[in-house]
PDB file of C-alpha atoms in Angstrom:
ATOM      1  CA  UNK D   1       0.000   0.000   0.000  1.00  0.00           C
ATOM      2  CA  UNK D   2       1.431   3.360  -1.031  1.00  0.00           C
ATOM      3  CA  UNK D   3       0.013   6.618   0.228  1.00  0.00           C
ATOM      4  CA  UNK D   4       1.280  10.218  -0.177  1.00  0.00           C
ATOM      5  CA  UNK D   5       1.661  11.950   3.210  1.00  0.00           C
ATOM      6  CA  UNK D   6       2.679  15.194   1.543  1.00  0.00           C
ATOM      7  CA  UNK D   7       5.804  17.329   2.123  1.00  0.00           C
ATOM      8  CA  UNK D   8       7.709  15.555  -0.614  1.00  0.00           C
ATOM      9  CA  UNK D   9       7.522  12.016   0.745  1.00  0.00           C
ATOM     10  CA  UNK D  10       5.798   8.721   0.140  1.00  0.00           C
ATOM     11  CA  UNK D  11       5.011   5.941   2.585  1.00  0.00           C
ATOM     12  CA  UNK D  12       5.305   2.312   1.501  1.00  0.00           C
ATOM     13  CA  UNK D  13       3.388   0.056   3.882  1.00  0.00           C
ATOM     14  CA  UNK D  14       3.706  -3.708   4.098  1.00  0.00           C
ATOM     15  CA  UNK D  15       2.899  -6.221   6.814  1.00  0.00           C
ATOM     16  CA  UNK D  16       2.079  -3.489   9.316  1.00  0.00           C
ATOM     17  CA  UNK D  17       5.364  -1.647   8.781  1.00  0.00           C
ATOM     18  CA  UNK D  18       5.770   1.773   7.149  1.00  0.00           C
ATOM     19  CA  UNK D  19       8.827   2.715   5.077  1.00  0.00           C
ATOM     20  CA  UNK D  20       9.229   6.460   4.442  1.00  0.00           C
ATOM     21  CA  UNK D  21      11.027   7.730   1.346  1.00  0.00           C
ATOM     22  CA  UNK D  22      11.769  11.439   0.928  1.00  0.00           C
ATOM     23  CA  UNK D  23      11.530  12.832  -2.597  1.00  0.00           C
ATOM     24  CA  UNK D  24      11.978  16.297  -3.993  1.00  0.00           C
ATOM     25  CA  UNK D  25       9.423  18.220  -5.978  1.00  0.00           C
ATOM     26  CA  UNK D  26      10.988  17.199  -9.288  1.00  0.00           C
ATOM     27  CA  UNK D  27      11.952  13.649  -8.288  1.00  0.00           C
ATOM     28  CA  UNK D  28       9.991  10.663  -9.499  1.00  0.00           C
ATOM     29  CA  UNK D  29      11.436   7.653  -7.735  1.00  0.00           C
ATOM     30  CA  UNK D  30      14.484   6.635  -5.754  1.00  0.00           C
ATOM     31  CA  UNK D  31      17.361   4.815  -7.370  1.00  0.00           C
ATOM     32  CA  UNK D  32      17.601   1.179  -6.398  1.00  0.00           C
ATOM     33  CA  UNK D  33      20.452  -1.288  -6.366  1.00  0.00           C
ATOM     34  CA  UNK D  34      19.906  -4.869  -7.505  1.00  0.00           C
ATOM     35  CA  UNK D  35      21.716  -6.345  -4.511  1.00  0.00           C
ATOM     36  CA  UNK D  36      20.194  -6.816  -1.092  1.00  0.00           C
ATOM     37  CA  UNK D  37      19.441  -9.229   1.732  1.00  0.00           C
ATOM     38  CA  UNK D  38      16.557  -9.556   4.187  1.00  0.00           C
ATOM     39  CA  UNK D  39      15.105 -11.958   6.744  1.00  0.00           C
ATOM     40  CA  UNK D  40      11.800 -12.215   8.551  1.00  0.00           C
ATOM     41  CA  UNK D  41      10.425 -14.837  10.905  1.00  0.00           C
ATOM     42  CA  UNK D  42       7.369 -15.556  12.993  1.00  0.00           C
ATOM     43  CA  UNK D  43       5.120 -18.112  14.622  1.00  0.00           C
ATOM     44  CA  UNK D  44       1.520 -19.132  14.162  1.00  0.00           C
ATOM     45  CA  UNK D  45       0.043 -21.787  16.414  1.00  0.00           C
ATOM     46  CA  UNK D  46       2.346 -24.843  16.273  1.00  0.00           C
ATOM     47  CA  UNK D  47       4.245 -23.450  13.258  1.00  0.00           C
ATOM     48  CA  UNK D  48       7.491 -21.460  13.291  1.00  0.00           C
ATOM     49  CA  UNK D  49       8.787 -20.070  10.004  1.00  0.00           C
ATOM     50  CA  UNK D  50      11.545 -17.929   8.504  1.00  0.00           C
ATOM     51  CA  UNK D  51      11.931 -16.174   5.157  1.00  0.00           C
ATOM     52  CA  UNK D  52      15.342 -15.417   3.701  1.00  0.00           C
ATOM     53  CA  UNK D  53      15.574 -13.181   0.616  1.00  0.00           C
ATOM     54  CA  UNK D  54      18.699 -12.389  -1.366  1.00  0.00           C
ATOM     55  CA  UNK D  55      18.928 -10.439  -4.624  1.00  0.00           C
ATOM     56  CA  UNK D  56      21.868 -10.135  -7.008  1.00  0.00           C
ATOM     57  CA  UNK D  57      22.577  -8.456 -10.348  1.00  0.00           C
ATOM     58  CA  UNK D  58      20.852  -9.723 -13.494  1.00  0.00           C
ATOM     59  CA  UNK D  59      19.917  -8.421 -16.936  1.00  0.00           C
ATOM     60  CA  UNK D  60      16.215  -8.998 -16.256  1.00  0.00           C
ATOM     61  CA  UNK D  61      14.049 -10.174 -13.357  1.00  0.00           C
ATOM     62  CA  UNK D  62      14.130 -13.730 -12.055  1.00  0.00           C
ATOM     63  CA  UNK D  63      12.397 -15.010  -8.916  1.00  0.00           C
ATOM     64  CA  UNK D  64      13.609 -18.337  -7.516  1.00  0.00           C
ATOM     65  CA  UNK D  65      11.657 -19.748  -4.586  1.00  0.00           C
ATOM     66  CA  UNK D  66      12.209 -22.801  -2.394  1.00  0.00           C
ATOM     67  CA  UNK D  67       9.418 -23.907  -0.046  1.00  0.00           C
ATOM     68  CA  UNK D  68       8.868 -27.052   2.046  1.00  0.00           C
ATOM     69  CA  UNK D  69       6.640 -29.832   0.666  1.00  0.00           C
ATOM     70  CA  UNK D  70       2.971 -29.009   1.009  1.00  0.00           C
ATOM     71  CA  UNK D  71       3.484 -25.240   0.870  1.00  0.00           C
ATOM     72  CA  UNK D  72       3.684 -24.793  -2.890  1.00  0.00           C
ATOM     73  CA  UNK D  73       0.601 -22.557  -2.913  1.00  0.00           C
ATOM     74  CA  UNK D  74       2.665 -19.861  -1.189  1.00  0.00           C
ATOM     75  CA  UNK D  75       4.692 -19.375  -4.374  1.00  0.00           C
ATOM     76  CA  UNK D  76       1.963 -17.781  -6.472  1.00  0.00           C
ATOM     77  CA  UNK D  77       1.323 -14.888  -4.088  1.00  0.00           C
ATOM     78  CA  UNK D  78       5.023 -14.358  -3.326  1.00  0.00           C
ATOM     79  CA  UNK D  79       5.974 -14.300  -7.005  1.00  0.00           C
ATOM     80  CA  UNK D  80       3.151 -11.864  -7.807  1.00  0.00           C
ATOM     81  CA  UNK D  81       4.221  -9.401  -5.103  1.00  0.00           C
ATOM     82  CA  UNK D  82       7.904  -9.598  -6.030  1.00  0.00           C
ATOM     83  CA  UNK D  83       7.087  -8.980  -9.707  1.00  0.00           C
ATOM     84  CA  UNK D  84       4.934  -5.972  -8.824  1.00  0.00           C
ATOM     85  CA  UNK D  85       7.629  -4.261  -6.749  1.00  0.00           C
ATOM     86  CA  UNK D  86      10.881  -5.265  -8.453  1.00  0.00           C
ATOM     87  CA  UNK D  87      11.883  -4.920 -12.093  1.00  0.00           C
ATOM     88  CA  UNK D  88      15.464  -6.278 -12.265  1.00  0.00           C
ATOM     89  CA  UNK D  89      17.705  -8.669 -10.399  1.00  0.00           C
ATOM     90  CA  UNK D  90      17.663 -12.341  -9.487  1.00  0.00           C
ATOM     91  CA  UNK D  91      15.849 -12.835  -6.184  1.00  0.00           C
ATOM     92  CA  UNK D  92      16.444 -16.026  -4.217  1.00  0.00           C
ATOM     93  CA  UNK D  93      13.659 -16.679  -1.681  1.00  0.00           C
ATOM     94  CA  UNK D  94      13.860 -19.519   0.812  1.00  0.00           C
ATOM     95  CA  UNK D  95      11.104 -20.513   3.277  1.00  0.00           C
ATOM     96  CA  UNK D  96      11.815 -22.736   6.281  1.00  0.00           C
ATOM     97  CA  UNK D  97       8.887 -24.053   8.351  1.00  0.00           C
ATOM     98  CA  UNK D  98       8.821 -26.241  11.463  1.00  0.00           C
ATOM     99  CA  UNK D  99       5.825 -27.598  13.305  1.00  0.00           C
ATOM    100  CA  UNK D 100       6.364 -27.667  17.046  1.00  0.00           C
ATOM    101  CA  UNK D 101       4.423 -29.230  19.949  1.00  0.00           C
ATOM    102  CA  UNK D 102       3.173 -31.981  17.688  1.00  0.00           C
ATOM    103  CA  UNK D 103       3.041 -35.444  19.357  1.00  0.00           C
ATOM    104  CA  UNK D 104       2.992 -38.431  17.026  1.00  0.00           C
ATOM    105  CA  UNK D 105       0.425 -41.186  17.555  1.00  0.00           C
ATOM    106  CA  UNK D 106       1.912 -44.656  18.134  1.00  0.00           C
ATOM    107  CA  UNK D 107      -0.271 -47.715  17.488  1.00  0.00           C
ATOM    108  CA  UNK D 108       0.429 -51.437  17.620  1.00  0.00           C
ATOM    109  CA  UNK D 109      -0.918 -53.333  14.629  1.00  0.00           C
ATOM    110  CA  UNK D 110      -2.602 -56.200  16.465  1.00  0.00           C
ATOM    111  CA  UNK D 111      -3.066 -58.337  13.356  1.00  0.00           C
ATOM    112  CA  UNK D 112       0.603 -58.178  12.420  1.00  0.00           C
ATOM    113  CA  UNK D 113       1.672 -58.826  16.026  1.00  0.00           C
ATOM    114  CA  UNK D 114      -0.615 -61.867  16.280  1.00  0.00           C
ATOM    115  CA  UNK D 115       0.804 -63.264  13.057  1.00  0.00           C
ATOM    116  CA  UNK D 116       4.366 -62.786  14.300  1.00  0.00           C
ATOM    117  CA  UNK D 117       3.601 -64.505  17.639  1.00  0.00           C
ATOM    118  CA  UNK D 118       1.922 -67.395  15.848  1.00  0.00           C
ATOM    119  CA  UNK D 119       4.909 -67.943  13.562  1.00  0.00           C
ATOM    120  CA  UNK D 120       7.280 -67.668  16.549  1.00  0.00           C
ATOM    121  CA  UNK D 121       5.281 -70.422  18.323  1.00  0.00           C
ATOM    122  CA  UNK D 122       5.446 -72.662  15.291  1.00  0.00           C
ATOM    123  CA  UNK D 123       9.206 -72.231  15.048  1.00  0.00           C
ATOM    124  CA  UNK D 124       9.620 -72.897  18.788  1.00  0.00           C
ATOM    125  CA  UNK D 125       7.919 -76.297  18.345  1.00  0.00           C
ATOM    126  CA  UNK D 126      10.504 -77.274  15.712  1.00  0.00           C
ATOM    127  CA  UNK D 127      13.729 -75.975  17.138  1.00  0.00           C
ATOM    128  CA  UNK D 128      15.173 -75.168  20.499  1.00  0.00           C
ATOM    129  CA  UNK D 129      15.012 -71.365  20.536  1.00  0.00           C
ATOM    130  CA  UNK D 130      14.712 -68.556  23.046  1.00  0.00           C
ATOM    131  CA  UNK D 131      11.278 -66.954  23.233  1.00  0.00           C
ATOM    132  CA  UNK D 132      11.130 -63.565  21.488  1.00  0.00           C
ATOM    133  CA  UNK D 133      11.428 -60.472  23.705  1.00  0.00           C
ATOM    134  CA  UNK D 134       9.054 -57.526  23.696  1.00  0.00           C
ATOM    135  CA  UNK D 135      11.582 -55.141  22.175  1.00  0.00           C
ATOM    136  CA  UNK D 136      12.380 -57.737  19.520  1.00  0.00           C
ATOM    137  CA  UNK D 137       8.718 -58.048  18.567  1.00  0.00           C
ATOM    138  CA  UNK D 138       8.207 -54.286  18.470  1.00  0.00           C
ATOM    139  CA  UNK D 139      11.261 -53.792  16.253  1.00  0.00           C
ATOM    140  CA  UNK D 140       9.741 -55.951  13.513  1.00  0.00           C
ATOM    141  CA  UNK D 141       8.587 -53.778  10.629  1.00  0.00           C
ATOM    142  CA  UNK D 142       4.827 -53.292  10.574  1.00  0.00           C
ATOM    143  CA  UNK D 143       4.182 -54.181  14.227  1.00  0.00           C
ATOM    144  CA  UNK D 144       4.419 -50.568  15.405  1.00  0.00           C
ATOM    145  CA  UNK D 145       2.882 -47.811  13.306  1.00  0.00           C
ATOM    146  CA  UNK D 146       3.746 -44.142  13.860  1.00  0.00           C
ATOM    147  CA  UNK D 147       1.102 -41.750  12.605  1.00  0.00           C
ATOM    148  CA  UNK D 148       1.596 -38.006  12.409  1.00  0.00           C
ATOM    149  CA  UNK D 149      -1.159 -36.038  14.112  1.00  0.00           C
ATOM    150  CA  UNK D 150      -3.792 -34.729  11.784  1.00  0.00           C
ATOM    151  CA  UNK D 151      -3.342 -31.085  10.923  1.00  0.00           C
ATOM    152  CA  UNK D 152      -5.867 -28.677  12.270  1.00  0.00           C
ATOM    153  CA  UNK D 153      -7.420 -26.891   9.282  1.00  0.00           C
ATOM    154  CA  UNK D 154      -7.901 -23.614  11.138  1.00  0.00           C
ATOM    155  CA  UNK D 155      -4.328 -23.627  12.438  1.00  0.00           C
ATOM    156  CA  UNK D 156      -2.918 -24.358   8.992  1.00  0.00           C
ATOM    157  CA  UNK D 157      -4.976 -21.612   7.364  1.00  0.00           C
ATOM    158  CA  UNK D 158      -3.816 -19.096   9.956  1.00  0.00           C
ATOM    159  CA  UNK D 159      -0.203 -20.206   9.432  1.00  0.00           C
ATOM    160  CA  UNK D 160      -0.425 -19.671   5.663  1.00  0.00           C
ATOM    161  CA  UNK D 161      -1.771 -16.164   6.196  1.00  0.00           C
ATOM    162  CA  UNK D 162       1.045 -15.417   8.655  1.00  0.00           C
ATOM    163  CA  UNK D 163       3.671 -16.813   6.236  1.00  0.00           C
ATOM    164  CA  UNK D 164       2.343 -14.588   3.429  1.00  0.00           C
ATOM    165  CA  UNK D 165       2.419 -11.562   5.726  1.00  0.00           C
ATOM    166  CA  UNK D 166       5.962 -12.394   6.769  1.00  0.00           C
ATOM    167  CA  UNK D 167       7.012 -12.510   3.114  1.00  0.00           C
ATOM    168  CA  UNK D 168       5.634  -8.981   2.650  1.00  0.00           C
ATOM    169  CA  UNK D 169       7.735  -7.920   5.618  1.00  0.00           C
ATOM    170  CA  UNK D 170      10.902  -9.492   4.190  1.00  0.00           C
ATOM    171  CA  UNK D 171      10.237  -8.055   0.731  1.00  0.00           C
ATOM    172  CA  UNK D 172       9.753  -4.555   2.150  1.00  0.00           C
ATOM    173  CA  UNK D 173      13.056  -4.852   4.037  1.00  0.00           C
ATOM    174  CA  UNK D 174      14.786  -6.044   0.872  1.00  0.00           C
ATOM    175  CA  UNK D 175      13.420  -3.084  -1.104  1.00  0.00           C
ATOM    176  CA  UNK D 176      14.492  -0.711   1.648  1.00  0.00           C
ATOM    177  CA  UNK D 177      18.048  -2.071   1.580  1.00  0.00           C
ATOM    178  CA  UNK D 178      18.217  -1.935  -2.221  1.00  0.00           C
ATOM    179  CA  UNK D 179      17.075   1.690  -2.207  1.00  0.00           C
ATOM    180  CA  UNK D 180      19.535   2.738   0.484  1.00  0.00           C
ATOM    181  CA  UNK D 181      22.346   1.202  -1.547  1.00  0.00           C
ATOM    182  CA  UNK D 182      20.895   2.816  -4.680  1.00  0.00           C
ATOM    183  CA  UNK D 183      21.215   6.259  -3.073  1.00  0.00           C
ATOM    184  CA  UNK D 184      24.909   5.589  -2.410  1.00  0.00           C
ATOM    185  CA  UNK D 185      25.439   4.374  -5.968  1.00  0.00           C
ATOM    186  CA  UNK D 186      23.708   7.489  -7.292  1.00  0.00           C
ATOM    187  CA  UNK D 187      26.182   9.724  -5.445  1.00  0.00           C
ATOM    188  CA  UNK D 188      29.135   7.723  -6.789  1.00  0.00           C
ATOM    189  CA  UNK D 189      27.820   7.872 -10.360  1.00  0.00           C
ATOM    190  CA  UNK D 190      27.322  11.641 -10.157  1.00  0.00           C
ATOM    191  CA  UNK D 191      30.935  11.995  -9.019  1.00  0.00           C
ATOM    192  CA  UNK D 192      32.086   9.952 -12.017  1.00  0.00           C
ATOM    193  CA  UNK D 193      30.039  12.151 -14.363  1.00  0.00           C
ATOM    194  CA  UNK D 194      31.649  15.248 -12.860  1.00  0.00           C
ATOM    195  CA  UNK D 195      35.072  13.695 -13.485  1.00  0.00           C
ATOM    196  CA  UNK D 196      34.188  12.899 -17.100  1.00  0.00           C
ATOM    197  CA  UNK D 197      32.984  16.469 -17.637  1.00  0.00           C
ATOM    198  CA  UNK D 198      36.165  17.899 -16.125  1.00  0.00           C
ATOM    199  CA  UNK D 199      38.350  15.694 -18.333  1.00  0.00           C
ATOM    200  CA  UNK D 200      36.307  16.602 -21.419  1.00  0.00           C
ATOM    201  CA  UNK D 201      36.940  20.304 -20.694  1.00  0.00           C
ATOM    202  CA  UNK D 202      40.605  19.517 -20.194  1.00  0.00           C
ATOM    203  CA  UNK D 203      40.678  17.765 -23.568  1.00  0.00           C
ATOM    204  CA  UNK D 204      38.942  20.715 -25.224  1.00  0.00           C
ATOM    205  CA  UNK D 205      41.572  23.113 -23.860  1.00  0.00           C
ATOM    206  CA  UNK D 206      44.532  20.874 -24.706  1.00  0.00           C
ATOM    207  CA  UNK D 207      47.262  22.962 -26.385  1.00  0.00           C
ATOM    208  CA  UNK D 208      47.570  20.365 -29.125  1.00  0.00           C
ATOM    209  CA  UNK D 209      43.993  21.119 -30.261  1.00  0.00           C
ATOM    210  CA  UNK D 210      44.611  24.814 -30.830  1.00  0.00           C
ATOM    211  CA  UNK D 211      44.625  25.850 -34.534  1.00  0.00           C
ATOM    212  CA  UNK D 212      48.111  27.352 -34.289  1.00  0.00           C
ATOM    213  CA  UNK D 213      49.534  24.134 -32.833  1.00  0.00           C
ATOM    214  CA  UNK D 214      47.846  21.999 -35.494  1.00  0.00           C
ATOM    215  CA  UNK D 215      49.034  24.335 -38.241  1.00  0.00           C
ATOM    216  CA  UNK D 216      52.598  24.357 -36.978  1.00  0.00           C
ATOM    217  CA  UNK D 217      52.697  20.566 -36.601  1.00  0.00           C
ATOM    218  CA  UNK D 218      51.336  19.991 -40.109  1.00  0.00           C
ATOM    219  CA  UNK D 219      53.697  22.612 -41.576  1.00  0.00           C
ATOM    220  CA  UNK D 220      56.611  20.846 -39.951  1.00  0.00           C
ATOM    221  CA  UNK D 221      55.547  17.500 -41.377  1.00  0.00           C
ATOM    222  CA  UNK D 222      55.053  18.992 -44.844  1.00  0.00           C
ATOM    223  CA  UNK D 223      58.454  20.684 -44.721  1.00  0.00           C
ATOM    224  CA  UNK D 224      60.092  17.376 -43.914  1.00  0.00           C
ATOM    225  CA  UNK D 225      58.366  15.759 -46.881  1.00  0.00           C
ATOM    226  CA  UNK D 226      59.291  18.587 -49.240  1.00  0.00           C
ATOM    227  CA  UNK D 227      62.915  18.480 -48.148  1.00  0.00           C
ATOM    228  CA  UNK D 228      62.993  14.751 -48.802  1.00  0.00           C
ATOM    229  CA  UNK D 229      61.807  15.061 -52.418  1.00  0.00           C
ATOM    230  CA  UNK D 230      61.077  17.776 -55.020  1.00  0.00           C
ATOM    231  CA  UNK D 231      58.289  15.754 -56.662  1.00  0.00           C
ATOM    232  CA  UNK D 232      55.558  16.763 -54.171  1.00  0.00           C
ATOM    233  CA  UNK D 233      52.785  19.107 -55.282  1.00  0.00           C
ATOM    234  CA  UNK D 234      52.561  21.798 -52.585  1.00  0.00           C
ATOM    235  CA  UNK D 235      48.905  22.598 -53.392  1.00  0.00           C
ATOM    236  CA  UNK D 236      47.969  18.967 -53.123  1.00  0.00           C
ATOM    237  CA  UNK D 237      49.875  18.736 -49.859  1.00  0.00           C
ATOM    238  CA  UNK D 238      47.955  21.697 -48.444  1.00  0.00           C
ATOM    239  CA  UNK D 239      44.666  20.024 -49.352  1.00  0.00           C
ATOM    240  CA  UNK D 240      45.767  16.793 -47.680  1.00  0.00           C
ATOM    241  CA  UNK D 241      46.878  18.765 -44.650  1.00  0.00           C
ATOM    242  CA  UNK D 242      43.454  20.379 -44.329  1.00  0.00           C
ATOM    243  CA  UNK D 243      41.816  16.959 -44.649  1.00  0.00           C
ATOM    244  CA  UNK D 244      44.095  15.561 -41.935  1.00  0.00           C
ATOM    245  CA  UNK D 245      43.264  18.465 -39.635  1.00  0.00           C
ATOM    246  CA  UNK D 246      39.537  17.879 -40.164  1.00  0.00           C
ATOM    247  CA  UNK D 247      39.827  14.173 -39.373  1.00  0.00           C
ATOM    248  CA  UNK D 248      41.866  14.914 -36.247  1.00  0.00           C
ATOM    249  CA  UNK D 249      39.254  17.315 -34.854  1.00  0.00           C
ATOM    250  CA  UNK D 250      37.362  15.899 -31.826  1.00  0.00           C
ATOM    251  CA  UNK D 251      34.793  18.675 -31.570  1.00  0.00           C
ATOM    252  CA  UNK D 252      31.955  16.343 -32.583  1.00  0.00           C
ATOM    253  CA  UNK D 253      32.966  13.702 -30.017  1.00  0.00           C
ATOM    254  CA  UNK D 254      33.195  16.289 -27.230  1.00  0.00           C
ATOM    255  CA  UNK D 255      29.724  17.583 -28.093  1.00  0.00           C
ATOM    256  CA  UNK D 256      28.286  14.079 -27.922  1.00  0.00           C
ATOM    257  CA  UNK D 257      30.002  13.455 -24.576  1.00  0.00           C
ATOM    258  CA  UNK D 258      28.370  16.642 -23.258  1.00  0.00           C
ATOM    259  CA  UNK D 259      24.980  15.404 -24.513  1.00  0.00           C
ATOM    260  CA  UNK D 260      25.469  12.011 -22.837  1.00  0.00           C
ATOM    261  CA  UNK D 261      26.425  13.745 -19.586  1.00  0.00           C
ATOM    262  CA  UNK D 262      23.178  15.707 -19.649  1.00  0.00           C
ATOM    263  CA  UNK D 263      21.097  12.588 -20.324  1.00  0.00           C
ATOM    264  CA  UNK D 264      22.840  10.576 -17.597  1.00  0.00           C
ATOM    265  CA  UNK D 265      22.270  13.286 -14.995  1.00  0.00           C
ATOM    266  CA  UNK D 266      18.610  13.530 -15.990  1.00  0.00           C
ATOM    267  CA  UNK D 267      18.175   9.762 -15.540  1.00  0.00           C
ATOM    268  CA  UNK D 268      19.890   9.805 -12.139  1.00  0.00           C
ATOM    269  CA  UNK D 269      17.631  12.646 -10.982  1.00  0.00           C
ATOM    270  CA  UNK D 270      14.568  10.851 -12.332  1.00  0.00           C
ATOM    271  CA  UNK D 271      15.405   7.630 -10.516  1.00  0.00           C
ATOM    272  CA  UNK D 272      13.481   4.384 -10.791  1.00  0.00           C
ATOM    273  CA  UNK D 273      14.583   1.488 -12.980  1.00  0.00           C
ATOM    274  CA  UNK D 274      17.110   3.387 -15.132  1.00  0.00           C
ATOM    275  CA  UNK D 275      19.994   0.923 -14.980  1.00  0.00           C
ATOM    276  CA  UNK D 276      19.640  -0.342 -18.553  1.00  0.00           C
ATOM    277  CA  UNK D 277      19.506   3.144 -20.055  1.00  0.00           C
ATOM    278  CA  UNK D 278      22.521   4.242 -18.045  1.00  0.00           C
ATOM    279  CA  UNK D 279      24.356   1.129 -19.193  1.00  0.00           C
ATOM    280  CA  UNK D 280      23.633   2.113 -22.797  1.00  0.00           C
ATOM    281  CA  UNK D 281      25.002   5.619 -22.147  1.00  0.00           C
ATOM    282  CA  UNK D 282      28.115   4.092 -20.572  1.00  0.00           C
ATOM    283  CA  UNK D 283      28.728   2.231 -23.841  1.00  0.00           C
ATOM    284  CA  UNK D 284      28.237   5.464 -25.791  1.00  0.00           C
ATOM    285  CA  UNK D 285      30.673   7.285 -23.500  1.00  0.00           C
ATOM    286  CA  UNK D 286      33.226   4.567 -24.146  1.00  0.00           C
ATOM    287  CA  UNK D 287      32.731   4.780 -27.923  1.00  0.00           C
ATOM    288  CA  UNK D 288      33.257   8.564 -28.017  1.00  0.00           C
ATOM    289  CA  UNK D 289      36.323   8.440 -25.758  1.00  0.00           C
ATOM    290  CA  UNK D 290      37.873   5.704 -27.904  1.00  0.00           C
ATOM    291  CA  UNK D 291      37.346   7.875 -30.987  1.00  0.00           C
ATOM    292  CA  UNK D 292      38.976  10.830 -29.239  1.00  0.00           C
ATOM    293  CA  UNK D 293      42.017   8.700 -28.404  1.00  0.00           C
ATOM    294  CA  UNK D 294      42.287   7.342 -31.951  1.00  0.00           C
ATOM    295  CA  UNK D 295      42.137  10.855 -33.439  1.00  0.00           C
ATOM    296  CA  UNK D 296      44.608  12.341 -31.005  1.00  0.00           C
ATOM    297  CA  UNK D 297      48.032  13.335 -32.330  1.00  0.00           C
ATOM    298  CA  UNK D 298      49.069  15.073 -29.130  1.00  0.00           C
ATOM    299  CA  UNK D 299      50.528  13.310 -26.066  1.00  0.00           C
ATOM    300  CA  UNK D 300      48.651  15.443 -23.527  1.00  0.00           C
ATOM    301  CA  UNK D 301      45.344  14.888 -25.295  1.00  0.00           C
ATOM    302  CA  UNK D 302      46.018  11.130 -25.485  1.00  0.00           C
ATOM    303  CA  UNK D 303      46.741  10.964 -21.749  1.00  0.00           C
ATOM    304  CA  UNK D 304      43.557  12.882 -20.996  1.00  0.00           C
ATOM    305  CA  UNK D 305      41.588  10.510 -23.205  1.00  0.00           C
ATOM    306  CA  UNK D 306      43.045   7.455 -21.466  1.00  0.00           C
ATOM    307  CA  UNK D 307      42.208   8.895 -18.054  1.00  0.00           C
ATOM    308  CA  UNK D 308      38.667   9.627 -19.239  1.00  0.00           C
ATOM    309  CA  UNK D 309      38.379   6.059 -20.511  1.00  0.00           C
ATOM    310  CA  UNK D 310      39.316   4.778 -17.046  1.00  0.00           C
ATOM    311  CA  UNK D 311      36.626   6.912 -15.372  1.00  0.00           C
ATOM    312  CA  UNK D 312      34.034   5.784 -17.949  1.00  0.00           C
ATOM    313  CA  UNK D 313      34.851   2.165 -17.120  1.00  0.00           C
ATOM    314  CA  UNK D 314      34.358   2.900 -13.406  1.00  0.00           C
ATOM    315  CA  UNK D 315      31.013   4.490 -14.254  1.00  0.00           C
ATOM    316  CA  UNK D 316      29.978   1.452 -16.300  1.00  0.00           C
ATOM    317  CA  UNK D 317      30.927  -0.996 -13.529  1.00  0.00           C
ATOM    318  CA  UNK D 318      28.814   0.855 -10.953  1.00  0.00           C
ATOM    319  CA  UNK D 319      25.880   1.143 -13.353  1.00  0.00           C
ATOM    320  CA  UNK D 320      25.815  -2.669 -13.543  1.00  0.00           C
ATOM    321  CA  UNK D 321      24.544  -2.669  -9.938  1.00  0.00           C
ATOM    322  CA  UNK D 322      21.528  -0.422 -10.591  1.00  0.00           C
ATOM    323  CA  UNK D 323      18.036  -1.756 -11.099  1.00  0.00           C
TER     324      UNK D 323
END
């Protein structure tokens, strides 16, 4: 149950517990990690039970549940709730149940016992043998029958309701942990974006990108070629030089990096299940940075590009943890 209490917050209620999440006026949802762990336990009549939930990274959503025999009907409701509240990650759910204060009924099968005694008497008439003892007779298979007590329908129904409620409690705790970790990841990712932006500005201001530096470097290379041979066409060389300068320009890549930065920050502010889109942007960042490095003909610019590539990889690794 979700209700808006106002003042930029929402309350998520489950199993009698309220989880408060603060949001700003322009925020939609909180970021959420895909990793988390939660436990809940309880008792109902003669039953004691415990839920254990663990979620890890995954490309999509997968819910894997283990329940004791006879409790398979719990799976449908648990899977439905998990699917409603989670969109990514592999969730492992394990339910342990014990029935306490249950005394088994022990009964002697009189027919089997009588048959055993009769056969023992027949054998005693043939051979010299010791008469069978009580514990020997009772140890014969089928003489003693152990019957589990019949389950009380009302107690079992109440236990199933309590188990379902306990799952809601564990799921809410898991979501709470994933969101708290998501907030931390969001801060880390914003720091990485700031680093990428700073390095992009550093690349833009690199002395090797200045027109005078490019012109001087190309003029030097042309002079070396002209000195080596008198068969070069100077006009053709100038045209080739202009073409080389155009190919070496990284203005377009820097503009796209700036666009990706804006989109990534918007997604982080928006929150919710944005992990896949951020992962796509991380790939685009990597593509643009690689192009910048391949076009670079300046040592400082190359070093900046390599440093930016390292930060992009750190960004991509952290994005892998987001829902």
